[in-house]
PDB file of C-alpha atoms in Angstrom:
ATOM      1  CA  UNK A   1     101.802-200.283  -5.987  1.00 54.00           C
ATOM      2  CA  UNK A   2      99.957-197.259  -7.757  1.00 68.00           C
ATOM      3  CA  UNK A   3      97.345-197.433 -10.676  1.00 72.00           C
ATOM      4  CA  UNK A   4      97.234-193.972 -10.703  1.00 71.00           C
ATOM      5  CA  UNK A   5      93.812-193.331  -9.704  1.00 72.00           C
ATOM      6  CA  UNK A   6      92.807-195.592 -12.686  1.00 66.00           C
ATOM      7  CA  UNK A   7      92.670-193.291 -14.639  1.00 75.00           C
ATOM      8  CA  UNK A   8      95.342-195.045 -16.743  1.00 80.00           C
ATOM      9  CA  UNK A   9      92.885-197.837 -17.426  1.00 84.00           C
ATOM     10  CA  UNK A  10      89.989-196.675 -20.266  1.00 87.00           C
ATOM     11  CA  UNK A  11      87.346-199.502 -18.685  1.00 88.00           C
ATOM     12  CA  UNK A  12      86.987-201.108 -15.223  1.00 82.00           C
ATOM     13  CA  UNK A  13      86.973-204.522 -16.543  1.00 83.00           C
ATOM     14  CA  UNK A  14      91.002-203.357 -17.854  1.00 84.00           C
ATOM     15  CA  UNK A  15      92.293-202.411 -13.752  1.00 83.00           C
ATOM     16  CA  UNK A  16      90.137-205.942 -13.211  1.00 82.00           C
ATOM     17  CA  UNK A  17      92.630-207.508 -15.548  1.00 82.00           C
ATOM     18  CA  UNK A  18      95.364-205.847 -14.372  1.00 83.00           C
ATOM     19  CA  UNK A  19      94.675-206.473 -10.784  1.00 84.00           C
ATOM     20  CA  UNK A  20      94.238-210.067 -11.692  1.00 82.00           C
ATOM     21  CA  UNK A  21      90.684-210.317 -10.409  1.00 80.00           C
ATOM     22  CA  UNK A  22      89.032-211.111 -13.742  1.00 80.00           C
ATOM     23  CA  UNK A  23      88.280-214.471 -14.891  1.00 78.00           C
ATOM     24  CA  UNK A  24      90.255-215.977 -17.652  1.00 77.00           C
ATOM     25  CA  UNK A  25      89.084-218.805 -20.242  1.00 76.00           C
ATOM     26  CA  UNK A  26      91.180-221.665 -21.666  1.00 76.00           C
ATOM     27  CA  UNK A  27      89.919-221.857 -25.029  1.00 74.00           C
ATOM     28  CA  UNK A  28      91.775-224.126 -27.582  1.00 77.00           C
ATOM     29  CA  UNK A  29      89.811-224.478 -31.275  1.00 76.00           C
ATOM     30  CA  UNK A  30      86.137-225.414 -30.353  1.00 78.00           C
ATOM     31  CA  UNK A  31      86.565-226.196 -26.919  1.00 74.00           C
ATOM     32  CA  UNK A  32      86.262-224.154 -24.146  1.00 71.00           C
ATOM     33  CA  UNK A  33      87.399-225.055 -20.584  1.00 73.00           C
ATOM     34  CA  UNK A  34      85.759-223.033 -18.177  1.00 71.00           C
ATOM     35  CA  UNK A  35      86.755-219.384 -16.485  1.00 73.00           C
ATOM     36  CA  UNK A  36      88.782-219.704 -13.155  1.00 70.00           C
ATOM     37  CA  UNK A  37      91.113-216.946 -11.291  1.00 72.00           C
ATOM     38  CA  UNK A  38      94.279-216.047 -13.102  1.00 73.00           C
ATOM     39  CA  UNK A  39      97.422-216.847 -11.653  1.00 75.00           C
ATOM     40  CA  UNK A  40      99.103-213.596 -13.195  1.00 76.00           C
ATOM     41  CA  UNK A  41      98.084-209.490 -12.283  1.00 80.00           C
ATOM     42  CA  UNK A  42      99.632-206.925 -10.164  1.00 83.00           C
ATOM     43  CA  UNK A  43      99.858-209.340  -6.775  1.00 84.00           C
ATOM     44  CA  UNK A  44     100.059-206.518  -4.461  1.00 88.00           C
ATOM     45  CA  UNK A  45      96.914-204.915  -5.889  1.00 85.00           C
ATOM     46  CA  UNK A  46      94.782-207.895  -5.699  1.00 85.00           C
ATOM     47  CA  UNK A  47      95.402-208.557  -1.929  1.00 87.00           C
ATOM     48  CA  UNK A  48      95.153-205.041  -1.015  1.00 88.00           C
ATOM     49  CA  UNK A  49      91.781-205.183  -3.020  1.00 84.00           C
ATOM     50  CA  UNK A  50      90.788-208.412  -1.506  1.00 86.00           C
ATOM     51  CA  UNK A  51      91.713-206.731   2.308  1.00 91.00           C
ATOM     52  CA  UNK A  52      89.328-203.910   1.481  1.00 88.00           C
ATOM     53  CA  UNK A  53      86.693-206.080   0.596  1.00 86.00           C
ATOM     54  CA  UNK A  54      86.862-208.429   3.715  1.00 87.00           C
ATOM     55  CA  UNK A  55      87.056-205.156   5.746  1.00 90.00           C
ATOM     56  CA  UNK A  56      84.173-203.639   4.092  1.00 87.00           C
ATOM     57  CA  UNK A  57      82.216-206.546   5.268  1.00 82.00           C
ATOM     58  CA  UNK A  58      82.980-205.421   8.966  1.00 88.00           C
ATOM     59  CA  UNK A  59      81.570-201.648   8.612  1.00 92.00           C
ATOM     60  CA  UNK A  60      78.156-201.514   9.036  1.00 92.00           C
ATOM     61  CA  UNK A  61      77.267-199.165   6.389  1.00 92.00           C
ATOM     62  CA  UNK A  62      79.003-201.238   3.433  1.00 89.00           C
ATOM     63  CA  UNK A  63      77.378-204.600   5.291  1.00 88.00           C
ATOM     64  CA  UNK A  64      73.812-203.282   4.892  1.00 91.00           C
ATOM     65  CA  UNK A  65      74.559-202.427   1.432  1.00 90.00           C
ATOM     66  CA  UNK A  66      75.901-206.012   0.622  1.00 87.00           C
ATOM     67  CA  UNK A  67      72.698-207.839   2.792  1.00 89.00           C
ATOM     68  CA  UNK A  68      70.232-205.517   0.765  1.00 92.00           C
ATOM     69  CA  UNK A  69      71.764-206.569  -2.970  1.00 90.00           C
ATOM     70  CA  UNK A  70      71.601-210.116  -1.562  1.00 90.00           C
ATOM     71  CA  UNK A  71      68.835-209.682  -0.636  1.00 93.00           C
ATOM     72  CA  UNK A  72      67.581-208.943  -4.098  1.00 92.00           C
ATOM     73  CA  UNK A  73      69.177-211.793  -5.679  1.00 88.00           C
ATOM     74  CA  UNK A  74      72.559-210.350  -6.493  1.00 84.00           C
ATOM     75  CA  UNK A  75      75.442-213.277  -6.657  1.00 82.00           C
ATOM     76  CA  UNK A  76      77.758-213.107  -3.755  1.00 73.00           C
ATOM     77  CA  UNK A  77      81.234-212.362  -5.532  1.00 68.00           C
TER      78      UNK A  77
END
């Protein structure tokens, strides 16, 4: 699994898509059916990413960060 530092990808929302972490819409004609996870992306990536995140939770450093952008109003994603 290597993204190369990212510096393969010109915009953080492209390793998002690669990684499979951002949200797809179905859109056919007029209608439009909501965003949800994408099945597809780089598997490995997006659990490693997803480990990180859980375990960032557990240090207390990257836990005060999180509690202070809840804190003002940021969504928990």
């Amino acid at each position: 699994m290597t993204v190369g530092g990212g510096t393969s990808f010109p915009t953080t929302a492209h390793l998002a898509s690669y990684s499979g972490l951002a949200p797809t819409t179905k859109q056919s004609g007029t209608s439009i059916h909501g965003e949800h996870a994408p099945r597809g992306g780089n598997r490995q990536l997006k659990h490693a990413l997803f480990l990180f995140a859980f375990a960032a939770l557990h240090d207390p450093a990257s836990r005060s960060y999180y509690d202070r952008c809840r804190a003002r109003g940021k969504p928990a994603e």
